[in-house]
Coordinates of C-alpha atoms and ligand atoms in Angstrom, one line a residue:
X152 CA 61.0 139.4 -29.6
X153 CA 60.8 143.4 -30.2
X154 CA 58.3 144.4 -27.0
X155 CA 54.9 145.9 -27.6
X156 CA 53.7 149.3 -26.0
X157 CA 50.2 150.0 -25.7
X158 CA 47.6 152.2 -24.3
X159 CA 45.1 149.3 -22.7
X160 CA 46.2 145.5 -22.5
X161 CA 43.3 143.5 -21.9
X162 CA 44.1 139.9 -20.2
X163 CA 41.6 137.4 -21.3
X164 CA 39.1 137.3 -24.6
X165 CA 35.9 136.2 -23.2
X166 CA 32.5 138.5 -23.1
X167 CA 33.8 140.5 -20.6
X168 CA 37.5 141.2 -22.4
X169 CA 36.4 141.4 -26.1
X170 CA 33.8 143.6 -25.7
X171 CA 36.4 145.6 -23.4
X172 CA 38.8 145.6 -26.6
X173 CA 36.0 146.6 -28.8
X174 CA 35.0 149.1 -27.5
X175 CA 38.0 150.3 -26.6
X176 CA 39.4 150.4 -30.2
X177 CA 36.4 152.0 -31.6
X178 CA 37.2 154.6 -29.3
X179 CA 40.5 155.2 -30.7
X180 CA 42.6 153.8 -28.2
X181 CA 45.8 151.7 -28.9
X182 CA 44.6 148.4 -27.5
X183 CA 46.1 144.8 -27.0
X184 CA 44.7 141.6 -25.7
X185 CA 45.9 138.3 -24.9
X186 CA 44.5 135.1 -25.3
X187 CA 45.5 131.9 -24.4
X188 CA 42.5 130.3 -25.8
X189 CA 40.2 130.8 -28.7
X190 CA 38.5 134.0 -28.6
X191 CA 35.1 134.2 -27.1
X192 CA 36.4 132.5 -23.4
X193 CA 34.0 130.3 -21.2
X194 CA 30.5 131.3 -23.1
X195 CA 31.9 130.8 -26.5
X196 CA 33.5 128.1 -26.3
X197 CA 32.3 125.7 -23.4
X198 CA 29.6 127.8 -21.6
X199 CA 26.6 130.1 -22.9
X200 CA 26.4 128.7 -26.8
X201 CA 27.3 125.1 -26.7
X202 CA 25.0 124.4 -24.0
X203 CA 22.0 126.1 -25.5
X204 CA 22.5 124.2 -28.8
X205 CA 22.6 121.0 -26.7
X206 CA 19.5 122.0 -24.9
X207 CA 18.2 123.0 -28.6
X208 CA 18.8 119.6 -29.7
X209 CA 17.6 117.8 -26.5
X210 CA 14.2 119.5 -27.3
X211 CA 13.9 118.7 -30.9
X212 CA 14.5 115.3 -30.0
X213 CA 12.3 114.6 -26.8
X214 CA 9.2 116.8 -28.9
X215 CA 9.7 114.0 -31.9
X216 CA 10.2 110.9 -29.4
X217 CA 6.7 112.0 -27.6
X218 CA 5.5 112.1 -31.0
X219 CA 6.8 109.0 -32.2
X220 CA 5.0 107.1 -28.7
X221 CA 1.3 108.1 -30.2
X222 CA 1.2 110.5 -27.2
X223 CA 0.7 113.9 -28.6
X224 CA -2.5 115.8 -28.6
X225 CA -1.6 117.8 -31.2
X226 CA -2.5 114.5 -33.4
X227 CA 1.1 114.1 -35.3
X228 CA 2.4 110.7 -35.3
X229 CA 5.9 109.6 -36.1
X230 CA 8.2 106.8 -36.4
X231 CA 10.8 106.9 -33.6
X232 CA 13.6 108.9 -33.9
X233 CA 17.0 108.0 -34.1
X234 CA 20.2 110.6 -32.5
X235 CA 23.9 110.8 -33.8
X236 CA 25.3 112.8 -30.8
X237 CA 28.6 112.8 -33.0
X238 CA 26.7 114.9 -35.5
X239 CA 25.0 117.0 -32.8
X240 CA 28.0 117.6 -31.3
X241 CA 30.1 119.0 -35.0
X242 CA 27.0 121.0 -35.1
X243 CA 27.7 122.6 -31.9
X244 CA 31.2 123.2 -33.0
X245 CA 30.2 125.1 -36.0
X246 CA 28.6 127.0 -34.1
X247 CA 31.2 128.0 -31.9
X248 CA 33.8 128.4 -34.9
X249 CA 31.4 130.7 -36.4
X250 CA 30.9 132.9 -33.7
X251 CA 34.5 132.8 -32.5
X252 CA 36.1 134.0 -35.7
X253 CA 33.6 136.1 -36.1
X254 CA 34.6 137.6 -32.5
X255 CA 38.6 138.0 -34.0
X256 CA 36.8 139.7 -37.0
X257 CA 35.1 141.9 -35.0
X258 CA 38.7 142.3 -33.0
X259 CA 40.5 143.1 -36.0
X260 CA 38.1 145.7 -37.1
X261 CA 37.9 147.9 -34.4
X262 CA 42.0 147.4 -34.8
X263 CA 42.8 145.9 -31.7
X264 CA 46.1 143.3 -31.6
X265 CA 45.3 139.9 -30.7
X266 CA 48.3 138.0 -28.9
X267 CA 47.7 134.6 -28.5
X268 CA 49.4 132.7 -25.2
X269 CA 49.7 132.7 -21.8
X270 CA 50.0 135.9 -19.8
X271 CA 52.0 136.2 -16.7
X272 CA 52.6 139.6 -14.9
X273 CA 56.0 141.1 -14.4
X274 CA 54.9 144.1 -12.4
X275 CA 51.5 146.3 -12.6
X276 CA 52.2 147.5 -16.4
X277 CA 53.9 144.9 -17.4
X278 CA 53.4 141.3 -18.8
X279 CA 54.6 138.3 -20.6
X280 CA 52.5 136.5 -23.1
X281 CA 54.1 132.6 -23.6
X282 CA 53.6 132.1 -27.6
X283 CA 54.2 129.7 -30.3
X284 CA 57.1 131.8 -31.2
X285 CA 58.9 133.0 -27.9
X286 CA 58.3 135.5 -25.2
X287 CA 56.1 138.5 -25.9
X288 CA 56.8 141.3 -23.6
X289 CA 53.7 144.0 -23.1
X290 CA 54.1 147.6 -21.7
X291 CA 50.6 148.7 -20.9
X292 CA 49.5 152.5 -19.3
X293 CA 46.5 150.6 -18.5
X294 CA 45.5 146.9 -17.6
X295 CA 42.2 144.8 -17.7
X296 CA 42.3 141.4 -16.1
X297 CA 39.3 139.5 -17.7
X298 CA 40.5 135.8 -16.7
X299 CA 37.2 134.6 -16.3
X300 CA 36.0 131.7 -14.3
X301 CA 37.0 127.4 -14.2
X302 CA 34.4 124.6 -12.7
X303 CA 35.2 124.3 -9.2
X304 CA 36.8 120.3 -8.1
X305 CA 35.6 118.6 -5.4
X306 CA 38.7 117.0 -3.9
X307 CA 37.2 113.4 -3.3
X308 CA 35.7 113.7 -6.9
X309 CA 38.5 114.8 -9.2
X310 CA 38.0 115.3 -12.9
X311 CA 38.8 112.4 -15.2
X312 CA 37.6 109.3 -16.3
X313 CA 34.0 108.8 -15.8
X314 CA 33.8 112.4 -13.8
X315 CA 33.4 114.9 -15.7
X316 CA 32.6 119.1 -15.8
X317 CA 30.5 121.2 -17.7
X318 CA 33.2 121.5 -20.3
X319 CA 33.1 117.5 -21.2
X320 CA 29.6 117.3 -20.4
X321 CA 29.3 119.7 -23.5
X322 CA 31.9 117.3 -26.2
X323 CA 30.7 113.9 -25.5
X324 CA 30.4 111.2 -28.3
X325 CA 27.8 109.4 -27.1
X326 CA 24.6 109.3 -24.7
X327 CA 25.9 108.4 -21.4
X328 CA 22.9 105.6 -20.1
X329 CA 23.3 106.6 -16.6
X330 CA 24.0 109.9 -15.4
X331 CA 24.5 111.4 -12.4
X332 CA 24.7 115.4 -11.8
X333 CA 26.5 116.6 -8.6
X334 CA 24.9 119.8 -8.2
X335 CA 21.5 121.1 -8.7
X336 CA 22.4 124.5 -9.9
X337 CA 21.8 126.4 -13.3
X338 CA 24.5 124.4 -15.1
X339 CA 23.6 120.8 -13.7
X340 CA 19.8 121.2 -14.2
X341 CA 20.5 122.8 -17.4
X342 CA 22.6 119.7 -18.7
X343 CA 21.0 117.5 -16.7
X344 CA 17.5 117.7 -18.2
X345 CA 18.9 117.7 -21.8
X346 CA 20.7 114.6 -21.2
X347 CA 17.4 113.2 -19.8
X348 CA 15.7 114.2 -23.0
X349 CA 17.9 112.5 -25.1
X350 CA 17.5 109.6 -22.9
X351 CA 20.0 109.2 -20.1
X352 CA 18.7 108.2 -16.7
X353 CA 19.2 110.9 -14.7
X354 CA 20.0 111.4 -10.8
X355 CA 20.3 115.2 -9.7
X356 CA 22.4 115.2 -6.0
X357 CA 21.8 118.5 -4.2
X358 CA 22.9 119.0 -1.0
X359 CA 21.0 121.7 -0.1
X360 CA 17.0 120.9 0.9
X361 CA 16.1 122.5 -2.7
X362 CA 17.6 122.7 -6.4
X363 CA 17.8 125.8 -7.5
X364 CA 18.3 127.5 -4.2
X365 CA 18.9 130.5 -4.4
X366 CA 15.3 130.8 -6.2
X367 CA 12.1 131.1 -4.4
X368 CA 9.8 128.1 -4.0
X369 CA 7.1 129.1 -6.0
X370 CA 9.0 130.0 -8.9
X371 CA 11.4 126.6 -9.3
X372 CA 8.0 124.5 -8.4
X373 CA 7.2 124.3 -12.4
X374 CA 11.0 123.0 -13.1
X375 CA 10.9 120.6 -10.3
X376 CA 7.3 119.0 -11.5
X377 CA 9.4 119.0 -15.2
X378 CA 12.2 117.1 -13.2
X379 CA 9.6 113.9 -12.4
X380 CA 7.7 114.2 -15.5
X381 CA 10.9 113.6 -17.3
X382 CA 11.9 111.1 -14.8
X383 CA 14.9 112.7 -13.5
X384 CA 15.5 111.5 -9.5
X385 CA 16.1 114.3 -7.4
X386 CA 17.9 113.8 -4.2
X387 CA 18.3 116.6 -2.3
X388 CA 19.7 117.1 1.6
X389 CA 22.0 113.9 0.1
X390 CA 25.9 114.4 0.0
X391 CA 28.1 113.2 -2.6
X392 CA 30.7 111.3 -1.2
X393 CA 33.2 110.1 -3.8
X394 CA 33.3 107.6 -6.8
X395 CA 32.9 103.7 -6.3
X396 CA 34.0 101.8 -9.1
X397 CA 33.8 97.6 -10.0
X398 CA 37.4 96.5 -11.3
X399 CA 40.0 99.0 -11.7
X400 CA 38.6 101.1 -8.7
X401 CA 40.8 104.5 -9.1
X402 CA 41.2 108.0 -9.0
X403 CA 39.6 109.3 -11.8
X404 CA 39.3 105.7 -13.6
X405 CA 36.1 104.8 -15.6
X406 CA 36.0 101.4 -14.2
X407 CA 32.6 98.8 -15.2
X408 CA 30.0 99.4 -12.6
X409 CA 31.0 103.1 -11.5
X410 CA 28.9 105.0 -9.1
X411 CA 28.5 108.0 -6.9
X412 CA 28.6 107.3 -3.0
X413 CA 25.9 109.1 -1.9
X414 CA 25.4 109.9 2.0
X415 CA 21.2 110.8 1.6
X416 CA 19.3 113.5 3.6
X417 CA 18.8 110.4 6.4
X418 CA 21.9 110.1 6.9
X419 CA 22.2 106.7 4.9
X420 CA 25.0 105.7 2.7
X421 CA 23.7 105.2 -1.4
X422 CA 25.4 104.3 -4.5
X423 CA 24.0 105.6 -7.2
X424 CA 25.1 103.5 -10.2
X425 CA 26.8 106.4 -13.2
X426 CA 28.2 106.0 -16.4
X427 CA 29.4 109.6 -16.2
X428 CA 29.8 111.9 -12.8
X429 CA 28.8 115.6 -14.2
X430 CA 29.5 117.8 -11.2
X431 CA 28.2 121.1 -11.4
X432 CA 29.1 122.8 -7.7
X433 CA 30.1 126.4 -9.1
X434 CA 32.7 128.0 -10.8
X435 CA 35.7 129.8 -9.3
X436 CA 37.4 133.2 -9.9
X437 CA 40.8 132.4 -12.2
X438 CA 43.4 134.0 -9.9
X439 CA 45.8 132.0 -9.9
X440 CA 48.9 130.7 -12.7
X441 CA 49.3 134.5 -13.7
X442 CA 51.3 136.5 -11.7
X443 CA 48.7 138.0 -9.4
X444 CA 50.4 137.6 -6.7
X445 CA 53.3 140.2 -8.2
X446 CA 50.8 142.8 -7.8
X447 CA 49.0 141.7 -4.6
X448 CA 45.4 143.5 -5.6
X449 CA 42.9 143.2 -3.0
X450 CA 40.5 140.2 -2.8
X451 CA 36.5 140.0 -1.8
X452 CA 36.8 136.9 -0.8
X453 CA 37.9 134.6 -3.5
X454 CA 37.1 137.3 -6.1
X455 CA 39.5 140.8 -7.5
X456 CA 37.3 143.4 -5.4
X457 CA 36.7 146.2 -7.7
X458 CA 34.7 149.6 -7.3
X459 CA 32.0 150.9 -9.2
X460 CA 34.1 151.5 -12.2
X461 CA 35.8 148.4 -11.9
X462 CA 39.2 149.6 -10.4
X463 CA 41.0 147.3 -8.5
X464 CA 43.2 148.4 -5.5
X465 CA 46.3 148.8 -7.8
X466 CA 45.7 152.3 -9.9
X467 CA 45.9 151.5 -13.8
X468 CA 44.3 148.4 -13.2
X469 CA 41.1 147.6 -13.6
X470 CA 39.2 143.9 -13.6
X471 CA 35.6 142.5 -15.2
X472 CA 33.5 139.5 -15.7
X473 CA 33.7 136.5 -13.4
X474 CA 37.0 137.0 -11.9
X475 CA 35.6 140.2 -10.1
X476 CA 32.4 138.4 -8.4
X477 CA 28.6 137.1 -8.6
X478 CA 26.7 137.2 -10.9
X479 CA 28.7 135.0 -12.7
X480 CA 27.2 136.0 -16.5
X481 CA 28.1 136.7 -19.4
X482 CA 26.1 139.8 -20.0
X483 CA 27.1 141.0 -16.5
X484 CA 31.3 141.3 -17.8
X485 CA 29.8 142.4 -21.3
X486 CA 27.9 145.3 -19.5
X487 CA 31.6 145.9 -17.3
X488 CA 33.7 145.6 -20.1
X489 CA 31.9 148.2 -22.4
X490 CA 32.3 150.6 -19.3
X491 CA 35.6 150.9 -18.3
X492 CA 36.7 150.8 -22.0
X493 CA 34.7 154.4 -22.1
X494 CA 36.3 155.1 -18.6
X495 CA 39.6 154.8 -19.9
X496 CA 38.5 157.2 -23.0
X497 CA 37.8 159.6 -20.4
X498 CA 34.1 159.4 -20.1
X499 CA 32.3 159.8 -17.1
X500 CA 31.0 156.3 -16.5
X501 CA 30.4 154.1 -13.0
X502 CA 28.4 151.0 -12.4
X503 CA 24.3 152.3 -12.7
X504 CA 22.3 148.9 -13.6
X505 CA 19.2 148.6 -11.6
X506 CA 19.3 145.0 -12.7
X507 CA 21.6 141.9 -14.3
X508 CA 18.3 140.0 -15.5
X509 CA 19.4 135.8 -14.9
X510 CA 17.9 133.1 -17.0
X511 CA 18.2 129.0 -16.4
X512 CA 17.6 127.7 -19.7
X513 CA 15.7 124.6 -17.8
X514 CA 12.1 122.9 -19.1
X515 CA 10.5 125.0 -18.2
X516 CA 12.9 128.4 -18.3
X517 CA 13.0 130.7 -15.6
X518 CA 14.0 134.2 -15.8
X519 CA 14.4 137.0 -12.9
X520 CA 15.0 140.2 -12.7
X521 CA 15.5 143.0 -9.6
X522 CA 14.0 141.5 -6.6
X523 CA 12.7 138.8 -5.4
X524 CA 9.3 139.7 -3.3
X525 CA 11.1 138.4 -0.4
X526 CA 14.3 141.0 -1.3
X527 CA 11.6 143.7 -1.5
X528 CA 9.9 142.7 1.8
X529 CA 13.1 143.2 3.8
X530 CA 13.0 146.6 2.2
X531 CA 11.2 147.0 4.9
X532 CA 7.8 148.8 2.8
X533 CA 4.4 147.5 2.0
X534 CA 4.9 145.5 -1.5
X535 CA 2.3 144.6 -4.1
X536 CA 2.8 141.4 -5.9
X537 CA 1.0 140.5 -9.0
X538 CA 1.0 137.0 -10.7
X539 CA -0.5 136.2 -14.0
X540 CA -0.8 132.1 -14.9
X541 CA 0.2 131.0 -18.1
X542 CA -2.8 128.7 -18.3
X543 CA -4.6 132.0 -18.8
X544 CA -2.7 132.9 -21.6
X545 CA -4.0 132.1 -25.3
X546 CA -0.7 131.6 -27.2
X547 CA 0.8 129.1 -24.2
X548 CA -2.0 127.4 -24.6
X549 CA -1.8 126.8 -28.1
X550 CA 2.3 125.9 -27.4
X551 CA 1.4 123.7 -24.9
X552 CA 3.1 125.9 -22.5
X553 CA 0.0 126.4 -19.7
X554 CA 2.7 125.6 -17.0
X555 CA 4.1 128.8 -15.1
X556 CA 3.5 132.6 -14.9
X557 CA 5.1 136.0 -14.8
X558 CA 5.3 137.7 -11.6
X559 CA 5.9 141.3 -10.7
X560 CA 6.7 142.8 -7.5
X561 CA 6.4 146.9 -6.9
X562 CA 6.4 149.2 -4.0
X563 CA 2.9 149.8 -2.7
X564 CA 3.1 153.4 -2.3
X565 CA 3.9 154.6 -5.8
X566 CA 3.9 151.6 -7.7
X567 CA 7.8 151.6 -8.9
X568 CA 8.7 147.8 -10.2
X569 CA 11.1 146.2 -7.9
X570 CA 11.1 142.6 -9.4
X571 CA 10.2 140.9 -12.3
X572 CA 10.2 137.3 -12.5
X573 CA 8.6 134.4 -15.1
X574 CA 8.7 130.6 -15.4
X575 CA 7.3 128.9 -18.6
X576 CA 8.1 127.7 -21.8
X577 CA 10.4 130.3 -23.8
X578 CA 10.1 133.5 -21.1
X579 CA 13.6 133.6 -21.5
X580 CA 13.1 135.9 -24.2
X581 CA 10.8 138.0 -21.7
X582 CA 14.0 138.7 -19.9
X583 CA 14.3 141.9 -22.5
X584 CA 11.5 143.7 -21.4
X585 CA 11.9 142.9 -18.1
X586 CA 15.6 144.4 -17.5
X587 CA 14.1 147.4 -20.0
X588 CA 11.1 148.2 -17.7
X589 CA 13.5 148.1 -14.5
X590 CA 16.3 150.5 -16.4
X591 CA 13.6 152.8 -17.1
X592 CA 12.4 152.9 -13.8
X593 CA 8.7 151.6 -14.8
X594 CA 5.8 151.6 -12.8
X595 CA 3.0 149.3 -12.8
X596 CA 0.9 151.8 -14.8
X597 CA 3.5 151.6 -17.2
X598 CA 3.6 148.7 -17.8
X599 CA -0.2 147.6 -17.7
X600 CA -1.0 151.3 -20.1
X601 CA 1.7 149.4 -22.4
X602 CA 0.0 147.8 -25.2
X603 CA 1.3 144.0 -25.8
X604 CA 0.8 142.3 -29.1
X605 CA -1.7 139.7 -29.2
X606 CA -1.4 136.5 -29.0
X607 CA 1.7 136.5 -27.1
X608 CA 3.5 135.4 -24.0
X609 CA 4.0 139.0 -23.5
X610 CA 0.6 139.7 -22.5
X611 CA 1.4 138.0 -19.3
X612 CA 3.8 140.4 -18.3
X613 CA 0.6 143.5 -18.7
X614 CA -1.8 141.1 -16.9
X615 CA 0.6 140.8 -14.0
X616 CA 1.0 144.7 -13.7
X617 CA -2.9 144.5 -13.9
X618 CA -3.0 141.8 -11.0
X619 CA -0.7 144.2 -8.8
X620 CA -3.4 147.0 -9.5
X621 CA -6.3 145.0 -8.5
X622 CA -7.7 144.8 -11.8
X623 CA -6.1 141.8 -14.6
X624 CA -8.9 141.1 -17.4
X625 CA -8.1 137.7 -17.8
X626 CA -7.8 135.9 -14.4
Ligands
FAD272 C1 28.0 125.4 -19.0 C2 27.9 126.8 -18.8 C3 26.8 127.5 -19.2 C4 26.7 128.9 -19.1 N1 25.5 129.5 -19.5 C5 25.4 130.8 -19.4 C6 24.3 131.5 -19.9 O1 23.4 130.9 -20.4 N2 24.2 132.9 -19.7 C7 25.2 133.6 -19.1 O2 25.1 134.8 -19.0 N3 26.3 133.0 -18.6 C8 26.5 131.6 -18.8 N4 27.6 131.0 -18.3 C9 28.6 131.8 -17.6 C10 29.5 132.6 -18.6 O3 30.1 131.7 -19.5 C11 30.5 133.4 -17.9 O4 29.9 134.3 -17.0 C12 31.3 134.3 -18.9 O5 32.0 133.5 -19.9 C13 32.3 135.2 -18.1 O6 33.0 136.0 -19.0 P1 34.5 136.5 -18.7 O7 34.9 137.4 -19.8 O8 34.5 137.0 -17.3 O9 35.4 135.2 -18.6 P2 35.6 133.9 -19.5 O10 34.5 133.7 -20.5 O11 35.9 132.8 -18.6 O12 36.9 134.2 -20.4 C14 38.1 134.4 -19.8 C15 39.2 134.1 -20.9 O13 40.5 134.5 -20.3 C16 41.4 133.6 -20.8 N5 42.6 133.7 -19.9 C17 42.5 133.4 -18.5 N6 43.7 133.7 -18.0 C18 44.6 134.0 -19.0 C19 45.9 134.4 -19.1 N7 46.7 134.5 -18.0 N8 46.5 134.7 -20.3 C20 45.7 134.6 -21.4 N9 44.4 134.3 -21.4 C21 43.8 134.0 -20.2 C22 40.7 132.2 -20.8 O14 41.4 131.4 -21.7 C23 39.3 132.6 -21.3 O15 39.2 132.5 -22.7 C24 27.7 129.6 -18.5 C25 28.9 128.9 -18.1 C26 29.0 127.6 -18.2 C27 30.2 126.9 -17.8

């Protein structure tokens, strides 16, 4: 097969590598990228999308089911619903065919070349993309590695059979009755509570004393309230231990009677009884199965370690998106991939954000941006802190959304926003305005002197500036 030459190679066509590509071709420059996959990577295809149509779907079915048990206020009644998770799920998968070929549209537009396979480096410009049809070889001046990210295995709880990951979690045919989620992160609470909806019995194992850790306690008190009303159990300090199974007890088998050894926070052994095993414990760089070790780049930690334009420790090669660290998102290799595309154009570009806004798409949704008031306290300045309830707010009320609030954290001495941070029903599209007044460097006044459309959820962003200044109108 006749080899290709380009000017950037881009390894990998998730958010971070096709909007790399892009960008990259609308800039004129002679670009290539591999795929083994479909376009669109982790988010498209078994991430981002899918899971928010599930959780979509989840919610349009638990609001009709409440209806349907004669217990809504807002005085609809219903017969009770039925679910074809099937249909759901082909749903779902339009979805994603949609927006994938609409990614290799948007590829072939801005005329990049799309090789789909397996890429493997030779040497630092050079790789060789397994296809259908042979071996394509790739000379690149440049390289972006844009591998991604894979659910990390626990070793006494190996994938298969009844134990599953995200990626399963998101194709399944049919309601599992019992769940059990290993992992009370994002992605497990995420799922989890949309499997509840559509009425599994969930059980949420955390290890840690809290779900959602790495949140403060305030702010993940809404979701965890949620958690009970739905009647998820929550174990937290508790252990997963490994996979019982009744009959054909084995690795990875879905035997009758499965469960999930549990050790619990007192140190007693538990079974909890699981159709399916979801386990949710993080994701991990993909570093490994293409050549890295040819060009030995430098690691932090498990992760490529880049600079602030991206650049690895091999010059003419550059790395984005989940391979290159935390925050694991999507719009975080997006943001990366735009960049060095112009900073192989020539443009003077490095890595400016003030913030990388992050949303759980739990009941109720939580959304933070900048810092957290304890991240601004070890600043080591006075802070203000203004919090506005949404059961002060006209249009949650009339949602039925009165649980949660927006909170914003500035400096005390001129005011500057640090933090912005919500909980409540549909904030996550707050998250806009948020990142937008911490890019623009907004102060309380700014945002208070900002007039919000009424009725909105919006408003409780202005009241919270006006908290901070010692003067909200409606609390
Ligand atoms: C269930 C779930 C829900 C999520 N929800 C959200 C969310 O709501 N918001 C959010 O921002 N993020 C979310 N994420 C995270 C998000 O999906 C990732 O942060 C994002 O996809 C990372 O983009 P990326 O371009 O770095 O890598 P990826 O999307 O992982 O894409 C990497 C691509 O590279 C390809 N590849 C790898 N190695 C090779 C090779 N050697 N040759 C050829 N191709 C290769 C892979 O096939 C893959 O398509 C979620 C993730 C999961 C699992």
């Amino acid at each position: 097969m006749k080899e290709i030459s380009c000017k950037l190679l881009v390894i990998g066509a998730g958010p971070g590598g096709y909007v790399c590509a892009i960008r990259a071709g609308q800039l004129g420059i002679d670009t290539v990228i591999v795929e083994a996959g479909r376009p669109g990577g982790t988010c498209l295809n078994v991430g981002c999308i899918p899971s928010k149509a599930l959780i979509h779907a989840a919610e349009e079915f638990e609001k009709v089911s409440h209806m349907a048990g004669g217990k809504s206020p807002l005085g609809i009644s219903l017969a009770p619903p039925s679910l074809d998770l099937a249909k759901t799920v082909a749903w779902k998968d339009a979805i994603i065919s949609r927006l994938t070929s609409g990614v290799a549209g948007l590829l072939k537009k801005a005329k990049v070349k799309t090789v789909q396979g397996w890429a493997t480096f030779r040497d630092g410009k050079t790789v060789a993309v397994e296809t259908e049809t042979g071996t394509q070889v790739i000379r690149a001046e440049t390289v972006v590695i844009a591998t991604g990210s894979a659910p990390v295995e626990l070793p006494f709880l190996p994938f298969g059979g009844p134990v599953i990951s995200s990626t399963e979690a998101l194709a399944l045919s049919a309601v599992p009755g019992k769940l059990a989620v290993v992992g009370g992160g994002y992605i497990g609470l995420e799922l989890g509570i949309a499997f509840a909806k559509l009425g599994a019995e969930v059980t949420v194992v955390e290890a840690l004393p809290r779900v959602l850790a790495q949140y403060d306690a305030e702010l993940t008190r809404p979701v965890v309230k949620r958690l009970a009303e739905l009647g998820i159990e929550v174990l937290t300090g508790a252990k997963a231990k490994g996979l019982a199974s009744e009959g054909q007890a084995g690795k990875g088998q879905a035997g009758k009677g499965d469960a999930l050894l549990v050790e619990t926070s007192d140190g007693k052994n538990a079974r909890v009884a699981a159709d399916k095993i979801l386990v949710t414990v993080g994701r991990k760089p993909l570093t490994e199965g293409f050549g890295l070790e040819q060009i030995d780049l430098d690691r932090a930690g498990k992760f490529i370690r880049i600079d602030d334009q991206c650049r690895t420790s091999m010059r003419g090669i550059f790395a984005i998106g989940d391979v290159t660290g935390e925050p694991m998102l999507a719009h975080r290799a997006m943001a990366q991939g735009e960049m060095v595309a112009e900073i192989v154009a020539g443009h003077k570009r490095s890595w400016d954000k003030r913030s990388i806004p992050a949303i759980c798409f739990t009941d109720p949704e939580l959304v933070t941006a900048g810092l957290s008031p304890e991240e601004a306290k070890a600043l080591g300045g006075e802070i203000k802190i203004g919090l506005f309830p949404f059961a002060a707010n006209g249009r949650a009320m009339t949602k039925l959304g009165e649980e949660g609030f927006v909170r914003v954290v500035a400096r005390a001495d001129n005011h500057l926003v640090l933090g912005i941070q919500a909980v409540g029903q549909g904030v996550s599209e707050l998250s806009a305005a948020f990142g937008l007044a911490l890019e623009m460097g907004a102060r309380l006044e700014d945002i208070a002197g900002t007039i919000h459309a009424h009725p909105t959820q919006g408003e409780g962003f202005q009241e919270a500036a006006l908290k901070a200044l010692g003067h909200a109108l409606h609390v």
